[in-house]
Coordinates of C-alpha atoms in Angstrom, one line a residue:
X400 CA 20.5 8.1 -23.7
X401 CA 18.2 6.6 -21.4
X402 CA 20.2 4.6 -18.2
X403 CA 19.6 0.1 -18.5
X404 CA 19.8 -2.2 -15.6
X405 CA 22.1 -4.9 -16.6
X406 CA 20.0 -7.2 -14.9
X407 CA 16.3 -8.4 -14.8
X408 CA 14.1 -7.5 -11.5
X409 CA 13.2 -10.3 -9.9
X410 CA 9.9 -11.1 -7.8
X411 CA 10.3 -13.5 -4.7
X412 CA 9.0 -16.3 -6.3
X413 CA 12.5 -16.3 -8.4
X414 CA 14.0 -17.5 -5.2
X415 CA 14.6 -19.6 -2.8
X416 CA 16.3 -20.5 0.8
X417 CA 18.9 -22.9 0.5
X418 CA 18.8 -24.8 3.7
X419 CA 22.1 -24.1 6.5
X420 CA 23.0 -26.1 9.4
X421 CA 20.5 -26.0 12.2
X422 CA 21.6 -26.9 16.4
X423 CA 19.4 -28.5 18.5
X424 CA 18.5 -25.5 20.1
X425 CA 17.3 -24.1 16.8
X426 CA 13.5 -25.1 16.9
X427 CA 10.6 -23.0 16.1
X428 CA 9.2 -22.1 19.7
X429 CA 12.7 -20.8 20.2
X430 CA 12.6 -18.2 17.2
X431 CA 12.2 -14.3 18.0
X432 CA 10.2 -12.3 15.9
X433 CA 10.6 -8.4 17.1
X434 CA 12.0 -6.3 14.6
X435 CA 12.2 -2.3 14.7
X436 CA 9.5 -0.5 13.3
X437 CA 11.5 3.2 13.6
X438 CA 15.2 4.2 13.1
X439 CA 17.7 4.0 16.2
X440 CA 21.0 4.2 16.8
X441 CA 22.9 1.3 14.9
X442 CA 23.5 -1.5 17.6
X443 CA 20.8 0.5 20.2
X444 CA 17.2 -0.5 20.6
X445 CA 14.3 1.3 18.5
X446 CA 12.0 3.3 20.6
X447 CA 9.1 1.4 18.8
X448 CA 9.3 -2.2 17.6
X449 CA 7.1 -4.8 16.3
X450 CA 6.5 -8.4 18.4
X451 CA 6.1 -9.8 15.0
X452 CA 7.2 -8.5 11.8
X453 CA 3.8 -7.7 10.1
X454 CA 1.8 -4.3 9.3
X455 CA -1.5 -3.7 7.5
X456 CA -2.0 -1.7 4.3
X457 CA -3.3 1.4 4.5
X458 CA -6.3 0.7 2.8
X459 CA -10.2 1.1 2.9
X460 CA -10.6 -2.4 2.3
X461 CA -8.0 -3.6 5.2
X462 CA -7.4 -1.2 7.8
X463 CA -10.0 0.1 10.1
X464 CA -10.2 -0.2 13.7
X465 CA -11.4 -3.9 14.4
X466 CA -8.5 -5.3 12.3
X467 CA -5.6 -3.0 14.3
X468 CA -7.1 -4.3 17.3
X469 CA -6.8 -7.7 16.1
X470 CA -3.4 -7.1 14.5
X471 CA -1.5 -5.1 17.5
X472 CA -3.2 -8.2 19.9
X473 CA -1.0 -10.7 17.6
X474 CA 2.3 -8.2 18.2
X475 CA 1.3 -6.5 14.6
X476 CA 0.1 -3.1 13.9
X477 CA -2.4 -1.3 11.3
X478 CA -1.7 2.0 9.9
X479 CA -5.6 3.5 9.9
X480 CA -6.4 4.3 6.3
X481 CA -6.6 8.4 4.9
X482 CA -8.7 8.3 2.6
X483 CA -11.7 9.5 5.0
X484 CA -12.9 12.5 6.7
X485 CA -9.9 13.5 9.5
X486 CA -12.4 13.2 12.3
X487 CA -13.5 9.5 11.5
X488 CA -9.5 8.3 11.2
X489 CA -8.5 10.1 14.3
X490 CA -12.5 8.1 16.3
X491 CA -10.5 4.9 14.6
X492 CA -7.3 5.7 16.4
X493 CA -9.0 6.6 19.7
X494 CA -11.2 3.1 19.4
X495 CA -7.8 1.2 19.2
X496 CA -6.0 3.2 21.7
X497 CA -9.5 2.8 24.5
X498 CA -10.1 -0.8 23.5
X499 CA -7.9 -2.4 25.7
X500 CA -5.8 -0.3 28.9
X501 CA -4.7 -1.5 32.0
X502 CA -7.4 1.3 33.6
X503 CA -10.2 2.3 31.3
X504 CA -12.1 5.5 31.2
X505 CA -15.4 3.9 30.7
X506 CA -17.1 5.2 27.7
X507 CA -20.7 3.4 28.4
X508 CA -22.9 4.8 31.4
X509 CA -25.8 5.8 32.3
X510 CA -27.5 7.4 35.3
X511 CA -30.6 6.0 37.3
X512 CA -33.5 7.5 35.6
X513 CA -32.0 6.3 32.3
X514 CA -34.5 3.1 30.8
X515 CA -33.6 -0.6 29.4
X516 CA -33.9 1.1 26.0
X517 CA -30.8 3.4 26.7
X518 CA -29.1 0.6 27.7
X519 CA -29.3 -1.4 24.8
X520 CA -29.2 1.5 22.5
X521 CA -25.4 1.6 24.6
X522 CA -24.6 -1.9 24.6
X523 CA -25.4 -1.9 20.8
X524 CA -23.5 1.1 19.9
X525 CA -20.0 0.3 22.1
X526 CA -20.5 -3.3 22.0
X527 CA -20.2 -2.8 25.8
X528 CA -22.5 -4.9 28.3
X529 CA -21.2 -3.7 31.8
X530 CA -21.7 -0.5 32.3
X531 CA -21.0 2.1 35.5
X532 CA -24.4 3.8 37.0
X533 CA -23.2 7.4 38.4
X534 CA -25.7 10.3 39.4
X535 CA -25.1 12.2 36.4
X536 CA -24.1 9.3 33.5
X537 CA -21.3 10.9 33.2
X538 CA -17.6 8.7 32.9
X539 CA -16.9 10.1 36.3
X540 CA -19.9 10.7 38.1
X541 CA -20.3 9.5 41.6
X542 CA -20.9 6.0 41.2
X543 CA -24.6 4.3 42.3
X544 CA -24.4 0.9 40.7
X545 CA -23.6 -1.0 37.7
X546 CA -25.6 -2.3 35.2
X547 CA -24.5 -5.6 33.6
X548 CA -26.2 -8.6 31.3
X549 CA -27.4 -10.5 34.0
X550 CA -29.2 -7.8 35.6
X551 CA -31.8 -8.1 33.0
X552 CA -34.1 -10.1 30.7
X553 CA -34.3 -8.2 27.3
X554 CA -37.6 -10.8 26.7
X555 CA -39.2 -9.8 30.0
X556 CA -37.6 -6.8 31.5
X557 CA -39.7 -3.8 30.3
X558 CA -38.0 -1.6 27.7
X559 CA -38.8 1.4 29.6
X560 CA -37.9 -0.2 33.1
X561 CA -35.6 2.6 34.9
X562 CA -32.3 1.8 35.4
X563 CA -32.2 2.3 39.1
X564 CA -35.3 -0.7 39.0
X565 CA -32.6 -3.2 38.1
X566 CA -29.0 -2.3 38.5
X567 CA -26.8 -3.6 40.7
X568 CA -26.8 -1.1 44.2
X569 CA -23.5 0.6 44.9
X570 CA -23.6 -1.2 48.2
X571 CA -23.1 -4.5 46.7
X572 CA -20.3 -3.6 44.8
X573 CA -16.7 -4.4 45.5
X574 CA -14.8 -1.1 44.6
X575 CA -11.2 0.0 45.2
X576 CA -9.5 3.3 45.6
X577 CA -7.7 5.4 42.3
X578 CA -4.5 5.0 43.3
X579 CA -4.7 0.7 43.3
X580 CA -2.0 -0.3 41.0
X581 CA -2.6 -2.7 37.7
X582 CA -1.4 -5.9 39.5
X583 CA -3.2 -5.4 42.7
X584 CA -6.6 -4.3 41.1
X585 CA -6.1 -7.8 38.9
X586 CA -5.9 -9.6 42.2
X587 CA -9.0 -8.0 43.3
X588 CA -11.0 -9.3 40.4
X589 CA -9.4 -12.5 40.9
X590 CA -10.0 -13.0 44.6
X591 CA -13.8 -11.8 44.5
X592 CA -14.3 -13.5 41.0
X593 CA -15.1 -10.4 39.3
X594 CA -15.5 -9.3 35.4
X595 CA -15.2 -5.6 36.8
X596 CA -13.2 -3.7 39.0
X597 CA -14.2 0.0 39.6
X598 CA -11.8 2.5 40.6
X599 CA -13.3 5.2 42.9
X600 CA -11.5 8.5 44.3
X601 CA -12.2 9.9 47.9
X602 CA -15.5 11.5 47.3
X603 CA -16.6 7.9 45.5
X604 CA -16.4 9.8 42.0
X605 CA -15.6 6.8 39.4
X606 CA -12.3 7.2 37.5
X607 CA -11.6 3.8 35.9
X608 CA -13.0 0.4 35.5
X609 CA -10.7 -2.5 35.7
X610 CA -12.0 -5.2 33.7
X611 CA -11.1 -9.3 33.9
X612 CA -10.9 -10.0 29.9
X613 CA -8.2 -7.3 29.6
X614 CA -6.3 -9.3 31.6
X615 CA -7.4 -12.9 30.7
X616 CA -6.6 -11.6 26.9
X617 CA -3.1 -10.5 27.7
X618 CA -2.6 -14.2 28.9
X619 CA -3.5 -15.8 25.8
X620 CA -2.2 -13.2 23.6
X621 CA 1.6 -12.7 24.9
X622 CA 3.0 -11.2 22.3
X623 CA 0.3 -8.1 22.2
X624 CA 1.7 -4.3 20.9
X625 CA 1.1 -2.3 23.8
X626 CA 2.3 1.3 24.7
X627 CA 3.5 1.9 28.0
X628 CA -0.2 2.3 29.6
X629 CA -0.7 -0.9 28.0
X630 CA -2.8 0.2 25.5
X631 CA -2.8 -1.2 21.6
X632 CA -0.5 0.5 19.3
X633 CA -1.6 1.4 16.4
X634 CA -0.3 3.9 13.2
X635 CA -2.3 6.3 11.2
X636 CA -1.9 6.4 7.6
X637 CA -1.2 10.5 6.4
X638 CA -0.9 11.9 2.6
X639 CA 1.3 15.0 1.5
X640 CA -2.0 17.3 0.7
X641 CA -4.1 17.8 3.7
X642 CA -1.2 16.7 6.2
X643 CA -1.0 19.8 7.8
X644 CA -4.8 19.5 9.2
X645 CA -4.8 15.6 10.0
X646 CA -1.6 15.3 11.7
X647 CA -2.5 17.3 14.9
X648 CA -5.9 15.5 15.1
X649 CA -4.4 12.3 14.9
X650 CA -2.0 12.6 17.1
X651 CA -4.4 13.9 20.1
X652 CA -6.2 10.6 19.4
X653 CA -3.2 8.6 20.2
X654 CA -1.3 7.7 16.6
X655 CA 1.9 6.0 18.0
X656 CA 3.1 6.2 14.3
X657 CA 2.4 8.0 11.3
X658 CA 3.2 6.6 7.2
X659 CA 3.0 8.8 4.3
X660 CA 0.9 6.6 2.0
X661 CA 2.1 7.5 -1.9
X662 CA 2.5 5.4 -4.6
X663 CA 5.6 7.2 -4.9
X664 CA 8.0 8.7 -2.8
X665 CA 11.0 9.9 -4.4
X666 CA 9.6 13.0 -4.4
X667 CA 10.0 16.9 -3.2
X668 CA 6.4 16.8 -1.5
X669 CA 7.4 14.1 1.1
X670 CA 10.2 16.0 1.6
X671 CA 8.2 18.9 2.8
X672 CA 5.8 16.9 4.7
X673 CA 8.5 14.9 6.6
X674 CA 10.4 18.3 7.6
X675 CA 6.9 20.0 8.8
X676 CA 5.8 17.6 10.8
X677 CA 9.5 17.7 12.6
X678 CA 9.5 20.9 13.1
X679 CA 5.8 21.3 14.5
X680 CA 5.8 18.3 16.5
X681 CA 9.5 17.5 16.9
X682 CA 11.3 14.2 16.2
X683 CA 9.8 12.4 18.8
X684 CA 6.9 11.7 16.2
X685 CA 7.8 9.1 14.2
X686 CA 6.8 9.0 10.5
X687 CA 7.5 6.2 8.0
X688 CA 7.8 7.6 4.3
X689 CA 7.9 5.8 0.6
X690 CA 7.7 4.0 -1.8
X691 CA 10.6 3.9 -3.5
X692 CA 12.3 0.7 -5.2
X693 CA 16.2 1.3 -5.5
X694 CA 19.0 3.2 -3.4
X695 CA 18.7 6.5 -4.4
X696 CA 15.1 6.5 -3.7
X697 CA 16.4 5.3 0.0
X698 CA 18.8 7.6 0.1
X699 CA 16.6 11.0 -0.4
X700 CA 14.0 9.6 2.4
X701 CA 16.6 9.0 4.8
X702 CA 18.4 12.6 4.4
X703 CA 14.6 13.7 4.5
X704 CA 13.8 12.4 7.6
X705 CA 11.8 9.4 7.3
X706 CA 11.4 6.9 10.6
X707 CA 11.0 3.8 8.2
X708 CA 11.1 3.3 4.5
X709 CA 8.2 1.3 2.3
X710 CA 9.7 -0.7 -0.5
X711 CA 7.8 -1.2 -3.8
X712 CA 5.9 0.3 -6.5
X713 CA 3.3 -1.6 -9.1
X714 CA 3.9 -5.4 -7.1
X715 CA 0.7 -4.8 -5.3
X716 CA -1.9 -7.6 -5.7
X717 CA -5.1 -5.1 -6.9
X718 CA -2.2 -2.5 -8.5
X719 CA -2.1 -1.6 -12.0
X720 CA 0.5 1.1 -12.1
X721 CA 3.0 -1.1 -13.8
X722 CA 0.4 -1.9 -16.5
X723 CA -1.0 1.9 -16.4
X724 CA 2.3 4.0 -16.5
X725 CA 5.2 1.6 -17.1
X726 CA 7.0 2.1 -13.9
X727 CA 7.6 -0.1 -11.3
X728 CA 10.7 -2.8 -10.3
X729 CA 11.0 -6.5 -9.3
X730 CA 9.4 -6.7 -5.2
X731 CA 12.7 -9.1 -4.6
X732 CA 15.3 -6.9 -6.9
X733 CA 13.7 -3.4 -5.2
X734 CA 14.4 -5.0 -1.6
X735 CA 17.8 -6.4 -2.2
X736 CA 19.0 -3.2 -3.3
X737 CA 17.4 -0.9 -0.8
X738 CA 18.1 -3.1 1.8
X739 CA 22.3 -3.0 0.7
X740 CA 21.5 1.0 0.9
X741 CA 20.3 1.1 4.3
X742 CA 23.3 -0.8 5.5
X743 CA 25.5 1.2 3.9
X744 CA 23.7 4.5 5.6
X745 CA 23.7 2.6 8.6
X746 CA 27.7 2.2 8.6
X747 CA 28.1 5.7 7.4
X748 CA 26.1 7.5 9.9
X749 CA 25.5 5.2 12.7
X750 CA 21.6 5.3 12.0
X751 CA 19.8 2.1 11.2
X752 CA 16.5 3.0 9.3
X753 CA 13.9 -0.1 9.0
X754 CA 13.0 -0.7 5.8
X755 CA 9.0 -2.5 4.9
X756 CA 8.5 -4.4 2.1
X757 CA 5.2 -3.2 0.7
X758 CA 3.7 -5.4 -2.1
X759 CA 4.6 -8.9 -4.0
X760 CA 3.4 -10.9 -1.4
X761 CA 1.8 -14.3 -3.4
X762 CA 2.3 -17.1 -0.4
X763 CA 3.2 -17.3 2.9
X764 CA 7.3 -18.1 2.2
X765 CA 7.4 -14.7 0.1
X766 CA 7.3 -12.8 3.1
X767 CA 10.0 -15.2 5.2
X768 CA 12.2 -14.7 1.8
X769 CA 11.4 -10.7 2.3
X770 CA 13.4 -10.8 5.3
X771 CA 16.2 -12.6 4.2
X772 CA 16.7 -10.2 1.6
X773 CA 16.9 -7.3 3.9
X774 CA 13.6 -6.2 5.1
X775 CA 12.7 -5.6 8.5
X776 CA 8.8 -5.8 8.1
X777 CA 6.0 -5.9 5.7
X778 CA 3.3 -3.7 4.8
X779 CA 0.0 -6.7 3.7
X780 CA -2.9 -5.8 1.9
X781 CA -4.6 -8.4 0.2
X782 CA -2.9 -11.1 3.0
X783 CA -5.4 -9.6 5.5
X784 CA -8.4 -8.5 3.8
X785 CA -9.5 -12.3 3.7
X786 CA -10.1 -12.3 7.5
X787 CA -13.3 -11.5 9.6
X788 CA -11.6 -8.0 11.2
X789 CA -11.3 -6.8 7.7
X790 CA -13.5 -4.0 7.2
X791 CA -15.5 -5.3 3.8
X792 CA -18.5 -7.6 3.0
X793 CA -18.2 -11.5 3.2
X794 CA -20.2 -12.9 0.1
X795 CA -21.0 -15.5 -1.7
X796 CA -19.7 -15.8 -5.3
X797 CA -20.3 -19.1 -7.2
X798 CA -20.7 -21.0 -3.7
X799 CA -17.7 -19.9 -2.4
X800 CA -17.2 -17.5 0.6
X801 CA -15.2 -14.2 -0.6
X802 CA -14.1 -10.9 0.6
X803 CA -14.1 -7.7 -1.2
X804 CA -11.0 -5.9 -2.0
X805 CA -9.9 -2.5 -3.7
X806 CA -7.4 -0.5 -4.1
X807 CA -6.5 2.8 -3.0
X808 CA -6.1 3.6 -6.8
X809 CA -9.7 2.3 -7.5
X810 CA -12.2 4.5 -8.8
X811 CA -14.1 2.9 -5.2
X812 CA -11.7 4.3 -3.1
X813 CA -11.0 7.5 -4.7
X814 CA -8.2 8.5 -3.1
X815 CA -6.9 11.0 -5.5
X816 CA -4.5 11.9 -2.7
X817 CA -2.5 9.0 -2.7
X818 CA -1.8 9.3 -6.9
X819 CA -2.3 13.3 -7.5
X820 CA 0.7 15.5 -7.3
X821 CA -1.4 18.2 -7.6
X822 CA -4.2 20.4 -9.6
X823 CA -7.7 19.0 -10.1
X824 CA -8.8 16.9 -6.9
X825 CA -9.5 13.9 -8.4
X826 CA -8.0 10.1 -10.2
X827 CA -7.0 11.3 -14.1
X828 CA -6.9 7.5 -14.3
X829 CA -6.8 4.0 -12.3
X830 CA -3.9 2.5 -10.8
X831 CA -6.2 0.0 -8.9
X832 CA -8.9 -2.6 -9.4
X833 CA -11.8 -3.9 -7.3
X834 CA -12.0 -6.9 -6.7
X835 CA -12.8 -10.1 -4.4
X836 CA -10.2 -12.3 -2.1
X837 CA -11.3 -16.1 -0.7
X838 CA -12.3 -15.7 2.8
X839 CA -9.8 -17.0 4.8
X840 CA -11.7 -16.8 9.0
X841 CA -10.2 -14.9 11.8
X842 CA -6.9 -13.2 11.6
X843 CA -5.5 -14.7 14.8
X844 CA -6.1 -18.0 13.1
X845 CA -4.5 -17.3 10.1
X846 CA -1.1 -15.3 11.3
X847 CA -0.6 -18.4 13.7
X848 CA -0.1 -20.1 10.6
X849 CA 2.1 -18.1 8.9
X850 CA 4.0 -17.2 11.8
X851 CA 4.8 -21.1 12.1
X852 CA 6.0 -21.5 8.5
X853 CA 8.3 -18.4 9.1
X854 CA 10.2 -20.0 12.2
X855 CA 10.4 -23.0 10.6
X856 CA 12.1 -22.0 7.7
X857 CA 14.5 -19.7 10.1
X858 CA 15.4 -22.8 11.9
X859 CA 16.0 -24.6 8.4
X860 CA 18.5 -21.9 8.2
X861 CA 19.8 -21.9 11.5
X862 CA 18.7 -18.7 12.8
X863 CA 17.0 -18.0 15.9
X864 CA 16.0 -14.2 15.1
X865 CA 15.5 -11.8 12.2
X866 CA 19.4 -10.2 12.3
X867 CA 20.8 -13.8 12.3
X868 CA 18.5 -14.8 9.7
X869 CA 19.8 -12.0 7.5
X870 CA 23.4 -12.6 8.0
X871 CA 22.6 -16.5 7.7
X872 CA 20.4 -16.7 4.6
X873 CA 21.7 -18.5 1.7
X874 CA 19.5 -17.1 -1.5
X875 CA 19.6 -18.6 -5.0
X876 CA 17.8 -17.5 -8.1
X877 CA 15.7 -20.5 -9.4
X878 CA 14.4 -21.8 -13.4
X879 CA 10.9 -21.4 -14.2
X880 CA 11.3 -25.0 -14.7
X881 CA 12.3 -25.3 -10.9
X882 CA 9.5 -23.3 -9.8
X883 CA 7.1 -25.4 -11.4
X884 CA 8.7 -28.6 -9.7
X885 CA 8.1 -26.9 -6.4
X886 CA 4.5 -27.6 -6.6
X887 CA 2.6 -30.6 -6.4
X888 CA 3.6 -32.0 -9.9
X889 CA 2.7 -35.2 -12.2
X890 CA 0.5 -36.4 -9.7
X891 CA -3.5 -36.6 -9.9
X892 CA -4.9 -34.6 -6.7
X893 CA -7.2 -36.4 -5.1
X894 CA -9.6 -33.7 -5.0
X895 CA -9.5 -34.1 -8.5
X896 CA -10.2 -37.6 -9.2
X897 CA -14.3 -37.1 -8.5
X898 CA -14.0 -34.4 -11.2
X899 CA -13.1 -36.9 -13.7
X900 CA -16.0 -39.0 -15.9
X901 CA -16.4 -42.8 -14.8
X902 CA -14.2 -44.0 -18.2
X903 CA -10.8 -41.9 -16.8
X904 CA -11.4 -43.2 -13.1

């Protein structure tokens, strides 16, 4: 007969932190947040890590291009969504990896005969407004000039004014030689109060531009996911049908990561993608595989191969496969259990496989409870589809500002990939909904927020970092009774009260 749990599965909103005894040293500007985003040597360091223990979804809806630059500037990173032609994931990856670098390869120039009208056609289309002049427009042609913003008047400079009419001579320029390192080019800019640096070779070819905002952002954004040419990290989102084609392209465009995205991955076919991709790229490319919700599941994916392991199935806010097919566990009960499985490989092999925590996120405390259960990181979907870097429309819906939001199992998205194991290409049914999320503003905004609730809570429990939070945390199962006197509670809101007709005020 069929095997029963002798327990319920429980969601994180069944729990809660019960509080430990917190030092004076145990404040929140003290707490760490890096966590390992690949497996490593139990007690080593993991040859890719995350400054802050949050990824984005790999979702039409969530993860494109602006929002992994956002994220990885935060100390996040966004796995690029596969549900789209190879060539337009692998232009995503190469916009993240050329949107910030110490030295850039500029990807906007032009050459002196080109017009005003080639310049703004530019500007619009890379969003760049200083751009190298060299002979040929090439990104290293000898260089003539520079064309920036204040070298023209859109309202009075003629649209088909010749570049060479306006631009900034090569003689006025302050230039410096290829091989000037990061530090001293920064000084450069600083000393002659530039926004731009240009890097020239000995026949005055161009080769990078070294720009001021690059290093102006890195000052206000400390905590940035950078590789080590200090460009953004970001990951690339793969299935187990066309992986044999999208791997290659994505990793010439600069993947630093790779995740099998399935709604289910206890299964022969990531298997075989996992041990492909090892043996044609080698195990230097690191490739996160799931989901699975219990410690076989983790078990299988860790023989496999898999760099990281995503936890959950059905706990996904737009995600209907619990209601659809009847499968599915408890986020909190799927974590706990994996989590105890990846120790326990961990002590048996010496390898310490992260583990993400894909789905069940409600509030912000769900995701601090996350890593008290085990987790190293989580995998957000609807969390940052509310923000301006999210790839969907802001509208208005009964006077309030919203964001739209699908699934991957939507009949929008289509992404018969993700769900099919196989014959006709296409969704036999839904696993996901559309649907709209409140705007919530910028991302950087928003993380700062929850980032702050997380350390605080640490320090509540007198940890200082994510392994001492683990080994700290104090967990207890709570009523639904208790969870309803964890809200506000037999109090009239003030927000409320003008609500009310003049007889109840």
């Amino acid at each position: 007969m069929a095997f029963y749990y002798d327990e319920a599965a429980h969601t994180f909103n069944e729990y809660l932190l019960v509080p430990g005894y917190s030092s004076a040293e145990c404040i929140p500007a003290a707490v760490e947040l890096t966590t390992p985003l690949v497996k490593h040597q139990l007690g080593g360091q993991s040859d890719l890590s995350l400054k802050i223990p949050m990824v984005s979804a790999i979702m039409q809806s969530v993860s494109n291009d602006t929002l992994a630059i956002a994220l990885a500037r935060e100390g996040g990173l966004s796995f690029i969504y596969s549900s789209q032609p190879i060539e337009r994931q692998a232009q995503m990856i190469a916009n993240v990896k050329d949107y910030k670098a110490g030295f850039v390869v500029s990807d906007a120039n032009v050459s002196p005969g080109d017009t005003l009208a080639r310049v703004m056609e530019l500007k619009e289309e890379t969003g760049h407004s200083t751009m190298p002049v060299t002979h040929d427009g090439s990104p290293t042609g000898k260089l003539l000039g520079i064309v920036t913003s204040r070298d023209y008047r859109p309202s009075r400079t003629p649209t088909d004014a010749k570049v060479a009419e306006f631009m900034t001579p090569r003689e006025k320029l302050v230039v410096a030689p290829s091989g000037t390192t990061l530090s001293e080019a920064n000084d450069i800019i600083w000393d002659n109060k530039l926004n731009a640096l240009p890097l020239v070779d000995d026949f005055d070819h161009l080769v990078y531009m070294v720009f001021r905002k690059d290093y102006a952002s890195h000052k206000e954004n400390p905590l940035e996911n950078l590789d080590a040419d200090k460009r953004y990290r970001v990951g690339a989102g793969i299935n187990t049908h066309d992986y044999q084609s999208r791997v290659g392209p994505l990793l010439e465009a600069g993947a630093d990561v790779l995740c099998i995205d399935s709604s289910e991955g206890f299964t022969e076919w990531q298997s075989r993608t996992l041990a492909w991709i090892k043996q044609e790229y080698g195990p230097d490319v690191r490739v996160g595989a799931g989901n699975v919700v219990d410690k076989e599941g983790f078990r299988f994916l860790a023989e496999a191969g898999a760099d990281f392991i995503k936890v959950g199935i059905g706990g996904g806010s737009i995600c209907i496969t619990r209601e659809q097919k009847g499968i599915g566990r408890g986020q909190a009960t799927s974590v706990i259990e994996v989590a105890e499985a990846r120790n326990q490989y961990a002590k048996e092999t010496g390898i310490y496989i992260p583990i993400c925590s894909d789905g069940g996120i409600v509030y912000d405390h769900h995701m601090t409870l996350a890593l008290a259960m085990g987790a190293d990181f989580m995998m957000l979907g609807r969390y940052f589809a509310r923000f301006d870097e999210s790839p969907t429309a802001k509208v208005a819906v009964n006077g309030n500002y919203m964001k739209e939001y699908w699934g991957e199992g939507s009949a929008r998205a289509r992404n018969w990939q993700r769900y099919h194991s196989g014959g006709d290409k296409k969704l036999s049914f839904e696993e996901g909904v559309d649907s709209y999320v409140p705007y919530a503003g910028p991302l950087k905004d928003n993380v700062a927020l929850t980032l702050a609730k997380m350390r605080s809570t640490m320090c509540n429990c007198g940890a200082l970092n994510i392994p001492e939070f683990q080994q700290k945390a104090r967990l207890t199962l709570i009523s639904s009774t208790s969870i309803v006197e964890g809200g506000a509670h037999d109090v009239m809101l003030k927000d409320q009260v003008g609500a009310l007709p003049p007889s109840f005020r």
